[in-house]
Amino acid sequence: MAITKTATKGIRPLEQKDIGQVSTLFLESFRNKKQSEDCLNQYFREIYLEHPLRDPEIPSLVFENSGIIEGFIGVTLGKMLFRGEPVTAAVSSAFVVKADASGNRNPLTGISLLREFLGGKQDLSVADAANETTRQLWTKSGGAIAYPYSFTWTRPLQPLQAMLELDAVPSTLHRYAKPGAWLGDQVATQIPPIKPRRPDCRVEDIDSAVLLDLWSTLPKQSLVPDYDLNSLQWLIDKACESETEGPLAMRVVRSQKGKALGWYVYFRKRNSIGRVLQIAAFPGSMDVVLDCLIHEAHGEGLAALRGRAEPDHLYVFNKRFCAFQGRPWCLVHSPDPDIVNAFQSADVFFSGFDGELWMKVNA
């Protein structure tokens, strides 16, 4: 469904002078985020005003009223190919509306910002870490839900520690539960199915150039990212700035004869949830690649692994005792219904580097 572009009073492109107000608004709205305001100012400036693919004609937007920023929607751009033709994808993030003294937020501010964004010059609009409020506003504005990409998988490695990390145990009880969780996991992690299988393969570190080479030889769906080395390296560098998730590991999986089977990129921190930003495999090899990831993360002492579900490989993940959960929502909009249909029919390669999941504010 097309969005008619109409200028809305109070909505304008983000400027340097707005960054401080936007950071304050974000921290007020997401009180669980632990970034300092100064660090967030710099981060927002870099990703929304200095992104290597930034286009002034598809900007981040603010809703201003008498000098006060009352709403914001961040926009970053990515290059994609749809059936071989170039597509400009605009990814929304940090979508916030200021609360009044009673804690209420004006829905008209949010829907005005969103419709202004969806009416932009991009070929595709995406939000892939959306909450329920954003889902409602998005669909009311003519957007669609990409159900195949709206599921998350979790693979417990230390099941009791994972429960603590996922807040399945009240935070007030964490200090008392941790010793028992550690002891219980020492037993649980040695018993199948929690104990991972040892794959017969080789795992090696890779850099962004090798990842790009691997990507170039992977069989493609109808809609795929159009990576180049500079923008991919920028995304990886920004992902590495997450202060709470540990180092970002990038690995290629090879057969004993040296044939590339696939690769994975994930955050690695002992006793924590390792977020998987990208996992990919050549035909028939996802089971081995996933086994290598699980085996490595288990050896590093992670509590669990978590990532966006891979629609073509749900059976493989299920067989490796991964649990699936709906949300966050993946939302799409395009004037070309075939692009929307590609998302809804799982004919897209769409990883954490292609939406907003690489951002540290989503940690």
Tab-separated table of C-alpha atoms in Angstrom:
chain	number	residue	atom	x	y	z
A	1	MET	CA	0.000	0.000	0.000
A	2	ALA	CA	1.489	3.354	-1.017
A	3	ILE	CA	1.820	6.199	1.451
A	4	THR	CA	0.979	9.675	0.175
A	5	LYS	CA	3.800	12.027	1.168
A	6	THR	CA	2.496	15.160	2.857
A	7	ALA	CA	4.507	17.592	4.941
A	8	THR	CA	3.399	17.439	8.553
A	9	LYS	CA	3.714	20.492	10.768
A	10	GLY	CA	6.432	19.990	13.362
A	11	ILE	CA	8.242	17.171	11.537
A	12	ARG	CA	11.656	17.883	10.059
A	13	PRO	CA	15.008	16.139	9.452
A	14	LEU	CA	17.290	15.466	12.403
A	15	GLU	CA	20.051	18.060	12.847
A	16	GLN	CA	23.237	18.146	14.916
A	17	LYS	CA	21.622	20.490	17.433
A	18	ASP	CA	18.880	17.934	18.181
A	19	ILE	CA	21.151	15.095	19.311
A	20	GLY	CA	21.151	16.034	23.009
A	21	GLN	CA	17.350	16.208	23.210
A	22	VAL	CA	16.980	12.965	21.254
A	23	SER	CA	19.351	11.120	23.605
A	24	THR	CA	17.501	12.428	26.658
A	25	LEU	CA	14.158	11.414	25.162
A	26	PHE	CA	15.472	7.926	24.374
A	27	LEU	CA	16.846	7.383	27.883
A	28	GLU	CA	13.606	8.641	29.447
A	29	SER	CA	11.603	6.223	27.318
A	30	PHE	CA	13.871	3.180	27.765
A	31	ARG	CA	14.979	3.399	31.373
A	32	ASN	CA	16.556	-0.058	31.249
A	33	LYS	CA	19.206	1.206	28.832
A	34	LYS	CA	22.463	1.821	30.701
A	35	GLN	CA	24.307	4.090	28.256
A	36	SER	CA	25.499	7.456	29.532
A	37	GLU	CA	23.968	10.465	27.823
A	38	ASP	CA	27.348	11.683	26.526
A	39	CYS	CA	28.126	8.286	24.962
A	40	LEU	CA	24.646	8.095	23.474
A	41	ASN	CA	25.034	11.588	21.997
A	42	GLN	CA	28.162	10.481	20.165
A	43	TYR	CA	26.634	7.167	19.115
A	44	PHE	CA	23.452	8.701	17.702
A	45	ARG	CA	25.491	11.335	15.884
A	46	GLU	CA	27.608	8.638	14.248
A	47	ILE	CA	24.829	6.274	13.185
A	48	TYR	CA	22.182	8.812	12.159
A	49	LEU	CA	24.248	11.723	10.817
A	50	GLU	CA	27.550	10.101	9.763
A	51	HIS	CA	26.449	6.700	8.422
A	52	PRO	CA	28.468	5.888	5.266
A	53	LEU	CA	25.283	5.344	3.232
A	54	ARG	CA	23.404	8.355	4.614
A	55	ASP	CA	21.193	10.179	2.107
A	56	PRO	CA	19.935	13.683	3.067
A	57	GLU	CA	16.733	12.936	1.139
A	58	ILE	CA	15.919	9.975	3.444
A	59	PRO	CA	16.764	11.446	6.866
A	60	SER	CA	16.055	10.596	10.460
A	61	LEU	CA	13.075	12.648	11.639
A	62	VAL	CA	12.119	14.662	14.711
A	63	PHE	CA	8.768	16.023	15.825
A	64	GLU	CA	9.392	19.483	17.273
A	65	ASN	CA	6.927	21.617	19.225
A	66	SER	CA	8.027	25.084	20.401
A	67	GLY	CA	11.670	24.038	20.417
A	68	ILE	CA	11.025	20.773	22.290
A	69	ILE	CA	11.676	17.434	20.569
A	70	GLU	CA	8.549	15.382	21.304
A	71	GLY	CA	9.231	12.476	18.968
A	72	PHE	CA	12.006	10.845	16.994
A	73	ILE	CA	12.492	8.088	14.447
A	74	GLY	CA	16.041	7.148	13.513
A	75	VAL	CA	16.767	6.069	9.941
A	76	THR	CA	19.761	4.166	8.577
A	77	LEU	CA	20.111	3.039	4.981
A	78	GLY	CA	21.226	-0.209	3.398
A	79	LYS	CA	21.743	-1.388	-0.158
A	80	MET	CA	19.868	-4.486	-1.311
A	81	LEU	CA	19.155	-6.312	-4.556
A	82	PHE	CA	15.697	-7.521	-5.536
A	83	ARG	CA	15.876	-10.012	-8.390
A	84	GLY	CA	19.183	-8.424	-9.304
A	85	GLU	CA	17.919	-4.825	-9.298
A	86	PRO	CA	19.191	-2.266	-6.726
A	87	VAL	CA	16.910	-1.407	-3.814
A	88	THR	CA	17.378	1.275	-1.160
A	89	ALA	CA	16.266	-0.007	2.235
A	90	ALA	CA	15.518	2.436	5.060
A	91	VAL	CA	15.624	0.890	8.531
A	92	SER	CA	13.838	2.671	11.361
A	93	SER	CA	15.118	2.521	14.928
A	94	ALA	CA	14.964	4.327	18.290
A	95	PHE	CA	11.325	5.258	17.575
A	96	VAL	CA	10.226	7.279	20.619
A	97	VAL	CA	7.489	9.716	21.630
A	98	LYS	CA	7.741	11.957	24.686
A	99	ALA	CA	5.470	11.132	27.623
A	100	ASP	CA	3.463	13.863	29.352
A	101	ALA	CA	3.325	14.423	33.117
A	102	SER	CA	0.832	11.563	33.453
A	103	GLY	CA	3.060	9.160	31.535
A	104	ASN	CA	0.855	9.163	28.431
A	105	ARG	CA	2.218	9.502	24.893
A	106	ASN	CA	0.370	11.247	22.070
A	107	PRO	CA	-0.341	8.563	19.427
A	108	LEU	CA	-0.764	11.266	16.766
A	109	THR	CA	2.879	12.246	17.204
A	110	GLY	CA	3.987	8.673	16.632
A	111	ILE	CA	1.745	7.977	13.671
A	112	SER	CA	2.644	11.312	12.037
A	113	LEU	CA	6.355	10.531	12.308
A	114	LEU	CA	5.868	7.013	11.034
A	115	ARG	CA	3.782	8.047	8.032
A	116	GLU	CA	6.312	10.727	7.129
A	117	PHE	CA	9.030	8.060	7.233
A	118	LEU	CA	7.047	5.498	5.213
A	119	GLY	CA	6.314	8.148	2.594
A	120	GLY	CA	10.013	8.721	1.939
A	121	LYS	CA	11.974	8.063	-1.247
A	122	GLN	CA	13.254	4.630	-0.179
A	123	ASP	CA	12.181	1.459	-1.993
A	124	LEU	CA	11.763	-0.503	1.243
A	125	SER	CA	11.088	0.452	4.858
A	126	VAL	CA	11.913	-1.972	7.673
A	127	ALA	CA	11.679	-2.162	11.462
A	128	ASP	CA	12.970	-5.462	12.823
A	129	ALA	CA	13.078	-4.897	16.587
A	130	ALA	CA	9.572	-3.484	16.905
A	131	ASN	CA	7.365	-3.696	19.980
A	132	GLU	CA	3.596	-4.100	20.027
A	133	THR	CA	2.894	-0.355	19.953
A	134	THR	CA	5.043	0.099	16.853
A	135	ARG	CA	3.368	-2.904	15.224
A	136	GLN	CA	-0.055	-1.330	15.691
A	137	LEU	CA	1.050	2.063	14.343
A	138	TRP	CA	2.891	0.454	11.423
A	139	THR	CA	-0.015	-1.678	10.239
A	140	LYS	CA	-2.453	1.233	10.652
A	141	SER	CA	-0.136	3.220	8.374
A	142	GLY	CA	-0.314	0.645	5.582
A	143	GLY	CA	2.703	-1.481	6.501
A	144	ALA	CA	2.825	-5.256	6.841
A	145	ILE	CA	4.177	-7.865	9.257
A	146	ALA	CA	6.952	-10.147	8.013
A	147	TYR	CA	5.931	-13.139	10.112
A	148	PRO	CA	8.772	-15.487	9.016
A	149	TYR	CA	11.301	-13.002	10.440
A	150	SER	CA	9.363	-12.204	13.630
A	151	PHE	CA	10.590	-15.166	15.680
A	152	THR	CA	13.606	-15.537	17.945
A	153	TRP	CA	15.410	-18.778	18.771
A	154	THR	CA	17.195	-19.478	22.058
A	155	ARG	CA	19.546	-22.388	22.706
A	156	PRO	CA	20.261	-22.894	26.458
A	157	LEU	CA	23.863	-23.847	27.232
A	158	GLN	CA	23.730	-23.370	31.002
A	159	PRO	CA	19.969	-23.609	31.525
A	160	LEU	CA	19.816	-22.311	35.098
A	161	GLN	CA	22.186	-19.409	34.437
A	162	ALA	CA	20.169	-18.658	31.303
A	163	MET	CA	17.026	-18.344	33.420
A	164	LEU	CA	18.778	-15.701	35.521
A	165	GLU	CA	19.994	-13.811	32.452
A	166	LEU	CA	16.542	-13.918	30.850
A	167	ASP	CA	14.917	-12.616	34.063
A	168	ALA	CA	12.912	-15.797	34.573
A	169	VAL	CA	13.910	-15.457	38.246
A	170	PRO	CA	13.052	-12.230	40.166
A	171	SER	CA	16.109	-9.957	40.311
A	172	THR	CA	15.835	-9.766	44.104
A	173	LEU	CA	16.635	-13.484	44.257
A	174	HIS	CA	19.599	-13.477	41.868
A	175	ARG	CA	22.310	-13.294	44.532
A	176	TYR	CA	20.810	-16.286	46.323
A	177	ALA	CA	20.095	-18.271	43.167
A	178	LYS	CA	23.494	-17.916	41.467
A	179	PRO	CA	25.433	-20.478	43.578
A	180	GLY	CA	22.712	-23.087	43.125
A	181	ALA	CA	22.452	-22.292	39.426
A	182	TRP	CA	26.189	-22.813	38.991
A	183	LEU	CA	26.126	-26.179	40.746
A	184	GLY	CA	23.047	-27.326	38.851
A	185	ASP	CA	24.544	-26.339	35.515
A	186	GLN	CA	27.726	-28.294	36.208
A	187	VAL	CA	25.559	-31.398	36.114
A	188	ALA	CA	23.050	-30.339	33.441
A	189	THR	CA	25.673	-29.334	30.883
A	190	GLN	CA	27.161	-32.832	30.862
A	191	ILE	CA	23.874	-34.522	30.014
A	192	PRO	CA	22.359	-34.687	26.508
A	193	PRO	CA	20.558	-32.826	25.039
A	194	ILE	CA	22.126	-29.822	26.833
A	195	LYS	CA	25.642	-31.160	26.245
A	196	PRO	CA	26.444	-30.231	22.641
A	197	ARG	CA	27.731	-32.681	20.081
A	198	ARG	CA	31.339	-32.313	18.933
A	199	PRO	CA	31.319	-31.542	15.197
A	200	ASP	CA	33.902	-32.981	12.819
A	201	CYS	CA	35.037	-29.722	11.259
A	202	ARG	CA	37.453	-26.819	11.543
A	203	VAL	CA	36.556	-23.350	12.805
A	204	GLU	CA	38.668	-20.294	11.965
A	205	ASP	CA	38.541	-16.568	12.700
A	206	ILE	CA	37.646	-14.366	9.749
A	207	ASP	CA	37.625	-10.647	9.029
A	208	SER	CA	35.105	-8.586	7.105
A	209	ALA	CA	36.891	-9.151	3.775
A	210	VAL	CA	36.685	-12.938	4.118
A	211	LEU	CA	33.055	-12.691	5.243
A	212	LEU	CA	32.286	-10.652	2.123
A	213	ASP	CA	34.007	-13.247	-0.078
A	214	LEU	CA	31.991	-16.047	1.540
A	215	TRP	CA	28.780	-14.067	1.105
A	216	SER	CA	29.475	-13.509	-2.599
A	217	THR	CA	29.440	-17.282	-3.251
A	218	LEU	CA	26.315	-18.114	-1.208
A	219	PRO	CA	23.179	-19.056	-3.202
A	220	LYS	CA	20.821	-16.104	-3.089
A	221	GLN	CA	17.135	-15.495	-2.372
A	222	SER	CA	15.054	-12.950	-4.309
A	223	LEU	CA	15.904	-10.079	-1.924
A	224	VAL	CA	19.420	-9.909	-0.493
A	225	PRO	CA	21.833	-7.350	0.964
A	226	ASP	CA	24.238	-5.724	-1.481
A	227	TYR	CA	27.249	-5.498	0.816
A	228	ASP	CA	30.433	-3.599	0.043
A	229	LEU	CA	33.550	-3.804	2.186
A	230	ASN	CA	33.440	-0.255	3.576
A	231	SER	CA	29.814	-0.307	4.738
A	232	LEU	CA	30.083	-3.883	6.055
A	233	GLN	CA	33.215	-3.014	8.028
A	234	TRP	CA	31.425	0.041	9.430
A	235	LEU	CA	28.524	-2.129	10.637
A	236	ILE	CA	30.909	-4.618	12.241
A	237	ASP	CA	32.865	-1.832	13.943
A	238	LYS	CA	29.654	-0.341	15.324
A	239	ALA	CA	28.445	-3.733	16.563
A	240	CYS	CA	31.764	-4.118	18.404
A	241	GLU	CA	30.972	-0.976	20.419
A	242	SER	CA	28.407	-2.832	22.554
A	243	GLU	CA	29.782	-2.409	26.089
A	244	THR	CA	27.760	-5.163	27.755
A	245	GLU	CA	27.918	-8.159	25.409
A	246	GLY	CA	31.600	-9.026	25.182
A	247	PRO	CA	33.707	-9.319	22.013
A	248	LEU	CA	32.177	-10.003	18.619
A	249	ALA	CA	33.385	-13.347	17.257
A	250	MET	CA	33.364	-14.018	13.499
A	251	ARG	CA	34.068	-17.610	12.438
A	252	VAL	CA	34.074	-19.667	9.256
A	253	VAL	CA	33.294	-23.384	9.472
A	254	ARG	CA	35.271	-25.653	7.141
A	255	SER	CA	35.281	-29.364	6.476
A	256	GLN	CA	38.431	-31.279	7.373
A	257	LYS	CA	39.406	-30.911	3.703
A	258	GLY	CA	39.102	-27.116	3.911
A	259	LYS	CA	35.776	-26.589	2.124
A	260	ALA	CA	33.781	-23.646	3.498
A	261	LEU	CA	30.475	-24.854	4.968
A	262	GLY	CA	29.214	-21.569	6.416
A	263	TRP	CA	29.934	-18.943	9.027
A	264	TYR	CA	28.559	-17.210	12.113
A	265	VAL	CA	28.927	-13.881	13.917
A	266	TYR	CA	27.967	-13.593	17.576
A	267	PHE	CA	28.669	-11.800	20.855
A	268	ARG	CA	30.666	-13.884	23.309
A	269	LYS	CA	30.611	-13.202	27.052
A	270	ARG	CA	30.869	-15.822	29.778
A	271	ASN	CA	27.636	-16.524	31.729
A	272	SER	CA	25.664	-14.224	29.404
A	273	ILE	CA	23.289	-14.528	26.464
A	274	GLY	CA	25.259	-14.563	23.222
A	275	ARG	CA	23.385	-12.629	20.550
A	276	VAL	CA	23.873	-14.139	17.089
A	277	LEU	CA	23.934	-11.398	14.463
A	278	GLN	CA	24.453	-13.643	11.462
A	279	ILE	CA	24.580	-17.365	10.742
A	280	ALA	CA	24.675	-18.690	7.190
A	281	ALA	CA	25.455	-21.996	5.538
A	282	PHE	CA	25.962	-23.416	2.099
A	283	PRO	CA	23.296	-25.935	0.997
A	284	GLY	CA	23.048	-28.942	3.289
A	285	SER	CA	25.474	-27.587	5.901
A	286	MET	CA	23.399	-25.579	8.399
A	287	ASP	CA	23.339	-28.500	10.858
A	288	VAL	CA	27.148	-28.622	11.001
A	289	VAL	CA	27.500	-24.829	11.209
A	290	LEU	CA	24.979	-24.620	14.046
A	291	ASP	CA	26.678	-27.516	15.861
A	292	CYS	CA	29.991	-25.655	15.678
A	293	LEU	CA	28.442	-22.467	17.039
A	294	ILE	CA	26.758	-24.287	19.926
A	295	HIS	CA	29.892	-26.298	20.751
A	296	GLU	CA	32.106	-23.198	20.723
A	297	ALA	CA	29.725	-21.090	22.815
A	298	HIS	CA	29.348	-23.916	25.334
A	299	GLY	CA	33.123	-24.125	25.667
A	300	GLU	CA	33.321	-20.364	26.210
A	301	GLY	CA	30.891	-20.604	29.131
A	302	LEU	CA	27.933	-18.732	27.637
A	303	ALA	CA	24.573	-19.170	29.337
A	304	ALA	CA	22.659	-19.369	26.041
A	305	LEU	CA	22.646	-18.331	22.406
A	306	ARG	CA	19.888	-16.238	20.866
A	307	GLY	CA	19.171	-14.978	17.365
A	308	ARG	CA	16.528	-14.253	14.772
A	309	ALA	CA	14.924	-17.434	13.455
A	310	GLU	CA	16.144	-18.626	10.062
A	311	PRO	CA	12.908	-19.514	8.187
A	312	ASP	CA	14.596	-22.013	5.856
A	313	HIS	CA	16.226	-23.901	8.721
A	314	LEU	CA	13.631	-24.112	11.500
A	315	TYR	CA	13.818	-27.906	11.511
A	316	VAL	CA	17.594	-27.846	12.011
A	317	PHE	CA	17.312	-25.423	14.935
A	318	ASN	CA	14.471	-27.411	16.473
A	319	LYS	CA	16.545	-30.607	16.305
A	320	ARG	CA	19.307	-28.788	18.219
A	321	PHE	CA	16.862	-28.095	21.069
A	322	CYS	CA	16.365	-24.414	20.321
A	323	ALA	CA	13.237	-22.812	21.762
A	324	PHE	CA	11.272	-20.359	19.609
A	325	GLN	CA	9.524	-17.187	20.726
A	326	GLY	CA	7.390	-14.700	18.794
A	327	ARG	CA	8.705	-11.119	18.587
A	328	PRO	CA	10.278	-8.712	18.248
A	329	TRP	CA	8.167	-7.875	15.239
A	330	CYS	CA	9.745	-7.530	11.819
A	331	LEU	CA	7.719	-4.931	9.915
A	332	VAL	CA	8.003	-3.957	6.255
A	333	HIS	CA	6.555	-1.477	3.794
A	334	SER	CA	7.197	-0.942	0.100
A	335	PRO	CA	5.364	0.577	-2.859
A	336	ASP	CA	6.322	-2.661	-4.653
A	337	PRO	CA	4.056	-5.467	-3.353
A	338	ASP	CA	6.487	-8.091	-4.666
A	339	ILE	CA	9.128	-6.889	-2.198
A	340	VAL	CA	6.660	-7.177	0.682
A	341	ASN	CA	5.676	-10.630	-0.548
A	342	ALA	CA	9.338	-11.693	-0.532
A	343	PHE	CA	9.447	-10.982	3.213
A	344	GLN	CA	6.139	-12.701	3.861
A	345	SER	CA	7.174	-15.790	1.888
A	346	ALA	CA	10.635	-16.070	3.517
A	347	ASP	CA	12.460	-15.290	0.272
A	348	VAL	CA	14.893	-12.804	1.861
A	349	PHE	CA	18.359	-13.060	3.381
A	350	PHE	CA	17.903	-10.809	6.389
A	351	SER	CA	20.364	-10.980	9.262
A	352	GLY	CA	21.216	-8.782	12.226
A	353	PHE	CA	23.440	-6.641	9.992
A	354	ASP	CA	20.558	-5.853	7.636
A	355	GLY	CA	18.097	-4.312	10.095
A	356	GLU	CA	18.725	-2.638	13.443
A	357	LEU	CA	19.938	-5.554	15.589
A	358	TRP	CA	23.611	-4.587	15.171
A	359	MET	CA	22.991	-1.422	17.191
A	360	LYS	CA	24.188	-1.478	20.779
A	361	VAL	CA	20.937	0.160	21.921
A	362	ASN	CA	19.268	-3.185	21.110
A	363	ALA	CA	21.580	-5.172	23.414
